[in-house]
């Protein structure tokens, strides 16, 4: 064989191997890049879905409780959860989704967080009846403070000075907002403070309970639809018991609202939104942390507050408007501080 021909073939083979190696590296980089984009897209998509559903849910509930003057918040919660159970069960029957069977072991694990879930929903109904949407959004900032403290003690997470400064500003805005609130209602504020503690407890305990619950399922997994069905199904008997304890049956037997088709249409729509927020909150919590879950809720309060003021024609003073704006900006500052805190922790 000609030595020159042999060397040319060897060189071609080397070039071929080099090209193949570069091609494989490019493919690996592309796959890794696509995985990163997919993760970020899921987090973004779940966050946007959570914001839309939670924002709509608060506005519709406010409309039912205030504009219609419906005085049975627990019954509204039970009906919303019942709609969620019917929808998810129907999807399962038609084979569109699959859910884990409700076993006694699973119920026992999930029951504590479900009690918090029911309390969170009911106290939200009670506070929303007495407080305007904008002030509810500012007061909910207190949830971030409780969540951050809870993460520090339960999960050994540390926060830098910027985060604590933002949390302090949130507390100041909530206090000044309450002082300058023209429609201040002590009962409504009390229910909202209780709601803040329950909401923080829910977000802190949910991830730990989800991990434990997966261990007692048949498949070793617990997807969002299974958790939504589990949460809403377990809430029904507890909700009915509370309806009896708070004597809402007497009100329901007397109110003419139950005879209005439009009222049932709105409340059924609120039930569908309840399903959406149950699914998106669990989905979003899967993609992020409890603090991120709370801070995105804070950012979502900006358009929600503006919509609440204009849609329900809330009369507000300059001082109160400034307190609300201050609280919303504190939420934005908290979001930025939390992101910087997280990036410094990783590095």
PDB file of C-alpha atoms in Angstrom, residues 37-51 283-284 287-288 296:
ATOM      1  CA  UNK A  37     -34.960  25.288  29.747  1.00  0.00           C
ATOM      2  CA  UNK A  38     -37.646  22.703  30.480  1.00  0.00           C
ATOM      3  CA  UNK A  39     -37.136  23.045  34.249  1.00  0.00           C
ATOM      4  CA  UNK A  40     -37.285  26.847  34.051  1.00  0.00           C
ATOM      5  CA  UNK A  41     -40.342  26.694  31.769  1.00  0.00           C
ATOM      6  CA  UNK A  42     -42.167  24.401  34.208  1.00  0.00           C
ATOM      7  CA  UNK A  43     -41.420  26.718  37.118  1.00  0.00           C
ATOM      8  CA  UNK A  44     -42.514  29.758  35.114  1.00  0.00           C
ATOM      9  CA  UNK A  45     -45.651  28.087  33.772  1.00  0.00           C
ATOM     10  CA  UNK A  46     -46.700  26.780  37.184  1.00  0.00           C
ATOM     11  CA  UNK A  47     -46.071  30.222  38.707  1.00  0.00           C
ATOM     12  CA  UNK A  48     -48.173  32.039  36.094  1.00  0.00           C
ATOM     13  CA  UNK A  49     -51.000  29.484  36.431  1.00  0.00           C
ATOM     14  CA  UNK A  50     -50.919  29.851  40.226  1.00  0.00           C
ATOM     15  CA  UNK A  51     -51.057  33.659  39.995  1.00  0.00           C
ATOM     16  CA  UNK A 283     -47.666  22.053  41.141  1.00  0.00           C
ATOM     17  CA  UNK A 284     -45.857  25.325  41.857  1.00  0.00           C
ATOM     18  CA  UNK A 287     -41.148  23.245  41.332  1.00  0.00           C
ATOM     19  CA  UNK A 288     -40.017  25.731  43.996  1.00  0.00           C
ATOM     20  CA  UNK A 296     -44.704  34.962  44.158  1.00  0.00           C
TER      21      UNK A 296
END
